[in-house]
Amino acid sequence: MIGEIGQFALLLALLMALVQGTVPLIGAQRGIQSWVATAHTAVTGQFVFLAVSYVCLTWAFITHDFSVSYVASHSNTNLPLMYRISGVWGGHEGSLVLWGLMLAGWSLAVSRFSKGLPAVMAARTLAIMGLVSVGILSFTLFTSNPFEPLFPVPADGRDLNPLLQDPGLVLHPPMLYMGYVGLAVPFAIAMAGLIDGRLDAAWARWSRPWALTAWAFLGAGIALGSWWAYYTLGWGGWWFWDPVENASFMPFLAATALLHSLAATEKRGAFRSWTVLLAISAFSLSLLGTFLVRSGVLTSVHAFATDPDRGLYILLLLAVVVGGSFSLYAWRAPAVRSHARFDPVSREGSLLANNVLLTVALAAVLVGTLYPLFLDALGLGKISVGPPYFDAVFGPLMVPLVFLTGLGPLLRWKRMSATEISRRIWHTLVAALIVGAVLPLLLMGSTTVMTSLGIGMALWLAAASLRDLWSKLAHRRRPLAGLRKLPAAYYGMLTSHLGLAVLVFGITMVNTFESERDIRMAPGQTHEQGGYTLRFDGVRPVQGPNYDAQEALITVSRDGRQVTELRPQKRVYWVQREPMSNAAIRTRFSHDLMVALGNPMGGGTWSLRVYHNPFQAWLWFGSGLIVLGGFIAAADRRYRLLNVVAREGGTDPARESGASRPATAEGGPS
Amino acid sequence: MSPRQKRRLAGVLVVLIGLSAASALALNAFRDNLMFFYSPTEVMEGKAPPDHLIRIGGLVADNSFREMGEDLTVRFVITDTAENVPVEYTGVLPDLFREGQGVVAHGRLGSDGLFRAERVLAKHDENYMAPEVAEALEAAGYTGHTGDGGDYDR
């Protein structure tokens, strides 16, 4: 029964999305006010019906309604409540309902926060989002119906994949989807701007908080996924350049470029058509990501249930979105070209270089991800592109990128003399490079060129960012009181840039100095690694809510004193019977110690894998700062107080002051 | 040329040089890091180059798993049911590794015919098999269950 209600609500939501995607567009074109106004009503209706549908599916999970096929495939009477609620997005069909619900949620937010916007512009934006929703919801209903009935009703469900029974499932997919779907907003705004023929400062200002919020969610989703992979899925690795990881990383790179390009468009009217192109690309890449993950062309833990029809449908949707938006772009973009002039050494120049680097990095990831698929599709052999390729390309690209991240905010808009800026920064840069060369030697006893460069750049970025903050305060009589005067967007940028510095430091240290040992241990034996002594005290059986496990006890000591006990587990879930390792981690400021239980080797002896990862926690802390910065910037008052009509064609006070002072407090967050 | 045009030209040149450097970097890394996949039949036909990093895949042959001593070195045979390739690996095997299960191994083929694996991957779903492995098995005439992603049996 609950299934039928859910399905019916889903169908109604699709009808609402159809209305939302067509009527306002026609109304805006023909100038029919009442048709334009339907956009907001349709958005609310679609959201309500999707929420009902979503609640029905969740209820079916909670009450073990195995007459719904999806529930029977992804749940079980022994499954803890937390995983029954999050199990809704533990498979393909439910993920799509969540996708749809989030898209409707974003639409609702756009509808509510569009008061200061011309009605036609808001209506077109919502209509484009409605069309995207039609694509997603029809895909859900016609190829991946989550409410498909199952008869006869089984006594019990097949259970959720054990790999997904982890707190990571509760957080990672929703955050990631919020980011993926959120990128539909800047995309829709760009489309509406193209139709309207106006991509001015007001347009960019309206787009920025949406792009920022979506970007921050996407970043949070990726970081949480990486963390999850680190502690459970992948035997201690935090990033594998797996095609599925790349699928989420590519829209993130595009969105990062978009944020920076939007900053220049808003402040200086520069890069207009490029900004639009990035908005299109970022959303297209999220759809491509969905296609890659869901079509089954990839071998991955993420490709749960695969079906060629679905892949074809998403490919079709992708073709319509990409084809449609690029055609519109080709048709309209020449009319909205910007004519802002600037010198190579200027804020715009650094943002342009940043965009070039991000785009090249994106292209490198795209080639590495898609090339094997093309070769396979053409029958030219099965290849895979390993992590060394991505490391070899990505690392060198990050060095100038991080350098520019530090430099950009110090530059003036439009023009700055190269001598002046070099005079200001050279001592900071040299100091950072020297400390970067020495610090790894002091901490770890060795270094390489790339390591020193990585640490040096991280230090440079942190120093340059803090110096910039100081230069904004120093000329005030009471510097600390000046802290309150700086806008949130500036603090957002500062937080994110400092987060990037921390992240780069962590990645460089982990990648250079991580150690991994596969060992065989009998009870009572000890092993030394990273300054720790690990004593294996045997394995005992334990029981969880829906699994049995072998749990090892490992006593860890340092300098002869016991510091902790680690208990890695090897679990076997009752229903699906597949073994799964749960590593045990000791996290410290300067390193992680991680132990994973391997296989029994007879006579109480086990194989174990031990990792010592210097500064691993800095990755999570840095990522957290980057994401936090995005949210802080999106909360800037400037975006809330906007009154587009008043600014249209008029002067923008921020823009004028920005051109005359060095590094005013408004470089967009990054 | 006016100074402005000169500056522009310089800017374009810098971007071009940067892009070419990046492409060269990427292509070079690309060439060095492509890993081709071979089935045991292809390996036995001599199609796989020795001492190159390649991937092979198939089923772990029954009764082929041996522990070689104290240092976690193991040997087993990867088969596509038509041909067999002996594999040696040192380290902890993945959770789902067992005889009869589909695996993919990264490593190098020695001139002695022994495949020295650097990584062994087994997939996380019992009903699921890497597409390469499934195809290799089908090409070799194996008719058993090669997996469909593990949906609920309707």
PDB file of C-alpha atoms in Angstrom, chain A residues 304-524:
ATOM      1  CA  PHE A 304      25.562  -1.569  -7.388  1.00  0.00           C
ATOM      2  CA  ALA A 305      22.918  -2.713  -9.804  1.00  0.00           C
ATOM      3  CA  THR A 306      23.607  -2.193 -13.450  1.00  0.00           C
ATOM      4  CA  ASP A 307      21.365  -2.279 -16.416  1.00  0.00           C
ATOM      5  CA  PRO A 308      22.202  -1.217 -19.985  1.00  0.00           C
ATOM      6  CA  ASP A 309      18.850   0.582 -20.410  1.00  0.00           C
ATOM      7  CA  ARG A 310      19.707   2.892 -17.570  1.00  0.00           C
ATOM      8  CA  GLY A 311      23.099   3.716 -18.960  1.00  0.00           C
ATOM      9  CA  LEU A 312      21.522   4.492 -22.324  1.00  0.00           C
ATOM     10  CA  TYR A 313      18.886   6.698 -20.750  1.00  0.00           C
ATOM     11  CA  ILE A 314      21.419   8.726 -18.757  1.00  0.00           C
ATOM     12  CA  LEU A 315      23.612   8.992 -21.824  1.00  0.00           C
ATOM     13  CA  LEU A 316      20.601  10.351 -23.713  1.00  0.00           C
ATOM     14  CA  LEU A 317      19.836  12.804 -20.905  1.00  0.00           C
ATOM     15  CA  LEU A 318      23.477  13.848 -20.901  1.00  0.00           C
ATOM     16  CA  ALA A 319      23.366  14.368 -24.658  1.00  0.00           C
ATOM     17  CA  VAL A 320      20.230  16.515 -24.383  1.00  0.00           C
ATOM     18  CA  VAL A 321      21.637  18.640 -21.542  1.00  0.00           C
ATOM     19  CA  VAL A 322      25.097  19.053 -23.050  1.00  0.00           C
ATOM     20  CA  GLY A 323      23.848  19.413 -26.622  1.00  0.00           C
ATOM     21  CA  GLY A 324      21.043  21.794 -25.683  1.00  0.00           C
ATOM     22  CA  SER A 325      23.070  23.991 -23.409  1.00  0.00           C
ATOM     23  CA  PHE A 326      26.059  24.217 -25.723  1.00  0.00           C
ATOM     24  CA  SER A 327      23.825  25.072 -28.675  1.00  0.00           C
ATOM     25  CA  LEU A 328      22.208  27.818 -26.653  1.00  0.00           C
ATOM     26  CA  TYR A 329      25.671  28.932 -25.637  1.00  0.00           C
ATOM     27  CA  ALA A 330      26.965  28.993 -29.195  1.00  0.00           C
ATOM     28  CA  TRP A 331      23.913  30.945 -30.282  1.00  0.00           C
ATOM     29  CA  ARG A 332      23.781  33.504 -27.512  1.00  0.00           C
ATOM     30  CA  ALA A 333      27.276  33.813 -26.040  1.00  0.00           C
ATOM     31  CA  PRO A 334      28.695  36.136 -28.742  1.00  0.00           C
ATOM     32  CA  ALA A 335      26.091  38.702 -27.661  1.00  0.00           C
ATOM     33  CA  VAL A 336      27.270  38.730 -24.064  1.00  0.00           C
ATOM     34  CA  ARG A 337      31.034  38.845 -24.571  1.00  0.00           C
ATOM     35  CA  SER A 338      32.859  40.945 -22.071  1.00  0.00           C
ATOM     36  CA  HIS A 339      35.181  43.712 -23.041  1.00  0.00           C
ATOM     37  CA  ALA A 340      36.894  44.251 -19.725  1.00  0.00           C
ATOM     38  CA  ARG A 341      40.582  44.919 -20.232  1.00  0.00           C
ATOM     39  CA  PHE A 342      43.300  43.919 -17.843  1.00  0.00           C
ATOM     40  CA  ASP A 343      47.045  43.394 -17.729  1.00  0.00           C
ATOM     41  CA  PRO A 344      48.634  39.964 -17.286  1.00  0.00           C
ATOM     42  CA  VAL A 345      49.819  40.987 -13.807  1.00  0.00           C
ATOM     43  CA  SER A 346      46.497  41.679 -12.106  1.00  0.00           C
ATOM     44  CA  ARG A 347      43.818  39.924 -10.090  1.00  0.00           C
ATOM     45  CA  GLU A 348      42.055  38.994 -13.326  1.00  0.00           C
ATOM     46  CA  GLY A 349      45.305  37.679 -14.733  1.00  0.00           C
ATOM     47  CA  SER A 350      45.862  35.416 -11.742  1.00  0.00           C
ATOM     48  CA  LEU A 351      42.258  34.206 -11.849  1.00  0.00           C
ATOM     49  CA  LEU A 352      42.658  33.452 -15.543  1.00  0.00           C
ATOM     50  CA  ALA A 353      45.839  31.480 -14.879  1.00  0.00           C
ATOM     51  CA  ASN A 354      44.059  29.672 -12.051  1.00  0.00           C
ATOM     52  CA  ASN A 355      41.265  28.758 -14.466  1.00  0.00           C
ATOM     53  CA  VAL A 356      43.688  27.556 -17.114  1.00  0.00           C
ATOM     54  CA  LEU A 357      45.468  25.337 -14.589  1.00  0.00           C
ATOM     55  CA  LEU A 358      42.239  23.942 -13.176  1.00  0.00           C
ATOM     56  CA  THR A 359      40.940  23.254 -16.668  1.00  0.00           C
ATOM     57  CA  VAL A 360      44.125  21.487 -17.698  1.00  0.00           C
ATOM     58  CA  ALA A 361      43.985  19.402 -14.502  1.00  0.00           C
ATOM     59  CA  LEU A 362      40.358  18.631 -15.264  1.00  0.00           C
ATOM     60  CA  ALA A 363      41.209  17.625 -18.821  1.00  0.00           C
ATOM     61  CA  ALA A 364      43.993  15.357 -17.576  1.00  0.00           C
ATOM     62  CA  VAL A 365      41.616  13.605 -15.187  1.00  0.00           C
ATOM     63  CA  LEU A 366      38.946  13.378 -17.886  1.00  0.00           C
ATOM     64  CA  VAL A 367      41.334  11.789 -20.383  1.00  0.00           C
ATOM     65  CA  GLY A 368      42.638   9.321 -17.819  1.00  0.00           C
ATOM     66  CA  THR A 369      39.097   8.367 -16.858  1.00  0.00           C
ATOM     67  CA  LEU A 370      37.439   8.166 -20.273  1.00  0.00           C
ATOM     68  CA  TYR A 371      40.228   6.946 -22.541  1.00  0.00           C
ATOM     69  CA  PRO A 372      40.054   3.345 -21.266  1.00  0.00           C
ATOM     70  CA  LEU A 373      36.281   3.384 -21.777  1.00  0.00           C
ATOM     71  CA  PHE A 374      36.624   4.594 -25.370  1.00  0.00           C
ATOM     72  CA  LEU A 375      39.251   1.994 -26.205  1.00  0.00           C
ATOM     73  CA  ASP A 376      37.057  -0.698 -24.721  1.00  0.00           C
ATOM     74  CA  ALA A 377      33.961   0.536 -26.557  1.00  0.00           C
ATOM     75  CA  LEU A 378      35.889   0.499 -29.841  1.00  0.00           C
ATOM     76  CA  GLY A 379      37.170  -2.989 -29.115  1.00  0.00           C
ATOM     77  CA  LEU A 380      40.812  -1.871 -29.105  1.00  0.00           C
ATOM     78  CA  GLY A 381      41.758  -3.625 -25.906  1.00  0.00           C
ATOM     79  CA  LYS A 382      41.197  -3.310 -22.236  1.00  0.00           C
ATOM     80  CA  ILE A 383      43.482  -0.936 -20.486  1.00  0.00           C
ATOM     81  CA  SER A 384      43.486   0.880 -17.229  1.00  0.00           C
ATOM     82  CA  VAL A 385      45.222   4.070 -16.301  1.00  0.00           C
ATOM     83  CA  GLY A 386      46.876   3.723 -12.950  1.00  0.00           C
ATOM     84  CA  PRO A 387      47.296   6.215 -10.118  1.00  0.00           C
ATOM     85  CA  PRO A 388      50.915   6.947 -11.183  1.00  0.00           C
ATOM     86  CA  TYR A 389      49.557   8.727 -14.267  1.00  0.00           C
ATOM     87  CA  PHE A 390      47.294  10.977 -12.233  1.00  0.00           C
ATOM     88  CA  ASP A 391      49.977  11.633  -9.629  1.00  0.00           C
ATOM     89  CA  ALA A 392      52.517  12.466 -12.321  1.00  0.00           C
ATOM     90  CA  VAL A 393      50.220  14.985 -13.978  1.00  0.00           C
ATOM     91  CA  PHE A 394      48.363  16.380 -11.034  1.00  0.00           C
ATOM     92  CA  GLY A 395      51.287  17.039  -8.703  1.00  0.00           C
ATOM     93  CA  PRO A 396      53.243  19.356 -11.030  1.00  0.00           C
ATOM     94  CA  LEU A 397      50.042  21.242 -11.928  1.00  0.00           C
ATOM     95  CA  MET A 398      49.262  21.862  -8.283  1.00  0.00           C
ATOM     96  CA  VAL A 399      52.558  23.663  -7.608  1.00  0.00           C
ATOM     97  CA  PRO A 400      51.816  26.751  -9.769  1.00  0.00           C
ATOM     98  CA  LEU A 401      48.153  26.567  -8.777  1.00  0.00           C
ATOM     99  CA  VAL A 402      48.917  26.796  -5.062  1.00  0.00           C
ATOM    100  CA  PHE A 403      51.447  29.543  -5.743  1.00  0.00           C
ATOM    101  CA  LEU A 404      48.801  31.554  -7.601  1.00  0.00           C
ATOM    102  CA  THR A 405      46.240  30.911  -4.878  1.00  0.00           C
ATOM    103  CA  GLY A 406      48.537  32.734  -2.493  1.00  0.00           C
ATOM    104  CA  LEU A 407      49.434  35.438  -4.991  1.00  0.00           C
ATOM    105  CA  GLY A 408      45.993  36.254  -6.419  1.00  0.00           C
ATOM    106  CA  PRO A 409      44.458  38.009  -3.412  1.00  0.00           C
ATOM    107  CA  LEU A 410      47.568  40.223  -3.098  1.00  0.00           C
ATOM    108  CA  LEU A 411      47.136  41.574  -6.632  1.00  0.00           C
ATOM    109  CA  ARG A 412      45.055  44.571  -7.624  1.00  0.00           C
ATOM    110  CA  TRP A 413      42.277  44.324 -10.102  1.00  0.00           C
ATOM    111  CA  LYS A 414      43.046  45.430 -13.639  1.00  0.00           C
ATOM    112  CA  ARG A 415      46.756  46.197 -13.367  1.00  0.00           C
ATOM    113  CA  MET A 416      49.674  46.069 -11.023  1.00  0.00           C
ATOM    114  CA  SER A 417      53.335  46.640 -11.630  1.00  0.00           C
ATOM    115  CA  ALA A 418      55.315  43.421 -11.624  1.00  0.00           C
ATOM    116  CA  THR A 419      58.171  45.098  -9.784  1.00  0.00           C
ATOM    117  CA  GLU A 420      55.903  46.248  -6.998  1.00  0.00           C
ATOM    118  CA  ILE A 421      54.355  42.861  -6.373  1.00  0.00           C
ATOM    119  CA  SER A 422      57.699  41.036  -6.518  1.00  0.00           C
ATOM    120  CA  ARG A 423      59.173  43.546  -4.076  1.00  0.00           C
ATOM    121  CA  ARG A 424      56.349  42.759  -1.690  1.00  0.00           C
ATOM    122  CA  ILE A 425      56.348  39.009  -1.879  1.00  0.00           C
ATOM    123  CA  TRP A 426      59.867  37.837  -2.548  1.00  0.00           C
ATOM    124  CA  HIS A 427      60.967  37.491   1.067  1.00  0.00           C
ATOM    125  CA  THR A 428      57.820  35.553   2.001  1.00  0.00           C
ATOM    126  CA  LEU A 429      58.288  33.249  -0.970  1.00  0.00           C
ATOM    127  CA  VAL A 430      61.982  32.636  -0.359  1.00  0.00           C
ATOM    128  CA  ALA A 431      61.402  32.024   3.339  1.00  0.00           C
ATOM    129  CA  ALA A 432      58.601  29.557   2.552  1.00  0.00           C
ATOM    130  CA  LEU A 433      60.761  27.654   0.072  1.00  0.00           C
ATOM    131  CA  ILE A 434      63.700  27.450   2.494  1.00  0.00           C
ATOM    132  CA  VAL A 435      61.549  26.276   5.382  1.00  0.00           C
ATOM    133  CA  GLY A 436      59.828  23.877   2.967  1.00  0.00           C
ATOM    134  CA  ALA A 437      63.177  22.324   2.112  1.00  0.00           C
ATOM    135  CA  VAL A 438      64.302  22.054   5.731  1.00  0.00           C
ATOM    136  CA  LEU A 439      61.064  21.071   7.487  1.00  0.00           C
ATOM    137  CA  PRO A 440      60.724  17.551   6.025  1.00  0.00           C
ATOM    138  CA  LEU A 441      64.379  16.939   6.885  1.00  0.00           C
ATOM    139  CA  LEU A 442      63.762  17.977  10.481  1.00  0.00           C
ATOM    140  CA  LEU A 443      60.489  16.071  10.858  1.00  0.00           C
ATOM    141  CA  MET A 444      61.138  12.928   8.848  1.00  0.00           C
ATOM    142  CA  GLY A 445      64.868  12.921   8.153  1.00  0.00           C
ATOM    143  CA  SER A 446      64.709  13.057   4.359  1.00  0.00           C
ATOM    144  CA  THR A 447      63.074  14.890   1.480  1.00  0.00           C
ATOM    145  CA  THR A 448      62.702  15.046  -2.287  1.00  0.00           C
ATOM    146  CA  VAL A 449      62.394  17.988  -4.657  1.00  0.00           C
ATOM    147  CA  MET A 450      58.632  17.579  -5.056  1.00  0.00           C
ATOM    148  CA  THR A 451      58.168  17.155  -1.306  1.00  0.00           C
ATOM    149  CA  SER A 452      60.113  20.320  -0.515  1.00  0.00           C
ATOM    150  CA  LEU A 453      58.226  22.169  -3.216  1.00  0.00           C
ATOM    151  CA  GLY A 454      54.881  20.918  -1.895  1.00  0.00           C
ATOM    152  CA  ILE A 455      55.638  21.910   1.690  1.00  0.00           C
ATOM    153  CA  GLY A 456      57.134  25.199   0.507  1.00  0.00           C
ATOM    154  CA  MET A 457      53.998  26.037  -1.464  1.00  0.00           C
ATOM    155  CA  ALA A 458      51.733  25.121   1.446  1.00  0.00           C
ATOM    156  CA  LEU A 459      53.742  27.430   3.714  1.00  0.00           C
ATOM    157  CA  TRP A 460      53.738  30.170   1.079  1.00  0.00           C
ATOM    158  CA  LEU A 461      49.967  29.965   0.715  1.00  0.00           C
ATOM    159  CA  ALA A 462      49.402  30.122   4.472  1.00  0.00           C
ATOM    160  CA  ALA A 463      51.882  32.986   4.935  1.00  0.00           C
ATOM    161  CA  ALA A 464      50.590  35.000   1.986  1.00  0.00           C
ATOM    162  CA  SER A 465      46.971  34.594   3.133  1.00  0.00           C
ATOM    163  CA  LEU A 466      47.745  35.704   6.678  1.00  0.00           C
ATOM    164  CA  ARG A 467      49.873  38.573   5.426  1.00  0.00           C
ATOM    165  CA  ASP A 468      46.996  39.725   3.285  1.00  0.00           C
ATOM    166  CA  LEU A 469      44.734  39.693   6.328  1.00  0.00           C
ATOM    167  CA  TRP A 470      47.308  41.672   8.300  1.00  0.00           C
ATOM    168  CA  SER A 471      47.721  44.250   5.535  1.00  0.00           C
ATOM    169  CA  LYS A 472      43.972  44.880   5.715  1.00  0.00           C
ATOM    170  CA  LEU A 473      44.155  45.508   9.446  1.00  0.00           C
ATOM    171  CA  ALA A 474      47.522  47.142   9.931  1.00  0.00           C
ATOM    172  CA  HIS A 475      46.524  50.572   8.658  1.00  0.00           C
ATOM    173  CA  ARG A 476      43.670  50.757  11.144  1.00  0.00           C
ATOM    174  CA  ARG A 477      44.127  52.352  14.504  1.00  0.00           C
ATOM    175  CA  ARG A 478      42.639  49.361  16.279  1.00  0.00           C
ATOM    176  CA  PRO A 479      43.488  46.370  14.101  1.00  0.00           C
ATOM    177  CA  LEU A 480      41.431  43.881  16.093  1.00  0.00           C
ATOM    178  CA  ALA A 481      38.284  45.979  15.793  1.00  0.00           C
ATOM    179  CA  GLY A 482      38.915  45.951  12.046  1.00  0.00           C
ATOM    180  CA  LEU A 483      38.397  42.199  12.042  1.00  0.00           C
ATOM    181  CA  ARG A 484      34.669  42.750  12.338  1.00  0.00           C
ATOM    182  CA  LYS A 485      34.614  45.116   9.372  1.00  0.00           C
ATOM    183  CA  LEU A 486      35.834  42.560   6.860  1.00  0.00           C
ATOM    184  CA  PRO A 487      33.048  40.885   4.874  1.00  0.00           C
ATOM    185  CA  ALA A 488      32.146  37.215   5.278  1.00  0.00           C
ATOM    186  CA  ALA A 489      33.131  36.533   1.664  1.00  0.00           C
ATOM    187  CA  TYR A 490      36.685  37.541   2.535  1.00  0.00           C
ATOM    188  CA  TYR A 491      36.767  35.279   5.597  1.00  0.00           C
ATOM    189  CA  GLY A 492      35.377  32.494   3.460  1.00  0.00           C
ATOM    190  CA  MET A 493      38.173  32.891   0.964  1.00  0.00           C
ATOM    191  CA  LEU A 494      40.760  33.102   3.731  1.00  0.00           C
ATOM    192  CA  THR A 495      39.426  29.965   5.445  1.00  0.00           C
ATOM    193  CA  SER A 496      39.344  27.978   2.213  1.00  0.00           C
ATOM    194  CA  HIS A 497      42.813  29.076   1.162  1.00  0.00           C
ATOM    195  CA  LEU A 498      44.246  28.232   4.578  1.00  0.00           C
ATOM    196  CA  GLY A 499      42.424  24.891   4.330  1.00  0.00           C
ATOM    197  CA  LEU A 500      44.094  24.281   0.987  1.00  0.00           C
ATOM    198  CA  ALA A 501      47.470  25.023   2.568  1.00  0.00           C
ATOM    199  CA  VAL A 502      46.787  22.495   5.343  1.00  0.00           C
ATOM    200  CA  LEU A 503      45.526  19.951   2.797  1.00  0.00           C
ATOM    201  CA  VAL A 504      48.563  20.338   0.542  1.00  0.00           C
ATOM    202  CA  PHE A 505      50.857  19.978   3.546  1.00  0.00           C
ATOM    203  CA  GLY A 506      49.051  16.807   4.629  1.00  0.00           C
ATOM    204  CA  ILE A 507      48.949  15.254   1.153  1.00  0.00           C
ATOM    205  CA  THR A 508      52.628  15.960   0.560  1.00  0.00           C
ATOM    206  CA  MET A 509      53.640  14.419   3.884  1.00  0.00           C
ATOM    207  CA  VAL A 510      51.401  11.363   3.547  1.00  0.00           C
ATOM    208  CA  ASN A 511      52.369  10.674  -0.056  1.00  0.00           C
ATOM    209  CA  THR A 512      56.079  10.964   0.631  1.00  0.00           C
ATOM    210  CA  PHE A 513      56.432   9.329   4.015  1.00  0.00           C
ATOM    211  CA  GLU A 514      53.609   6.822   4.442  1.00  0.00           C
ATOM    212  CA  SER A 515      54.770   3.320   5.264  1.00  0.00           C
ATOM    213  CA  GLU A 516      52.837   0.118   4.726  1.00  0.00           C
ATOM    214  CA  ARG A 517      53.887  -3.336   5.905  1.00  0.00           C
ATOM    215  CA  ASP A 518      52.251  -6.684   5.372  1.00  0.00           C
ATOM    216  CA  ILE A 519      53.313  -8.940   8.215  1.00  0.00           C
ATOM    217  CA  ARG A 520      52.578 -12.294   9.707  1.00  0.00           C
ATOM    218  CA  MET A 521      52.196 -12.453  13.460  1.00  0.00           C
ATOM    219  CA  ALA A 522      51.814 -15.240  15.978  1.00  0.00           C
ATOM    220  CA  PRO A 523      50.329 -14.387  19.406  1.00  0.00           C
ATOM    221  CA  GLY A 524      52.932 -12.641  21.550  1.00  0.00           C
TER     222      GLY A 524
END
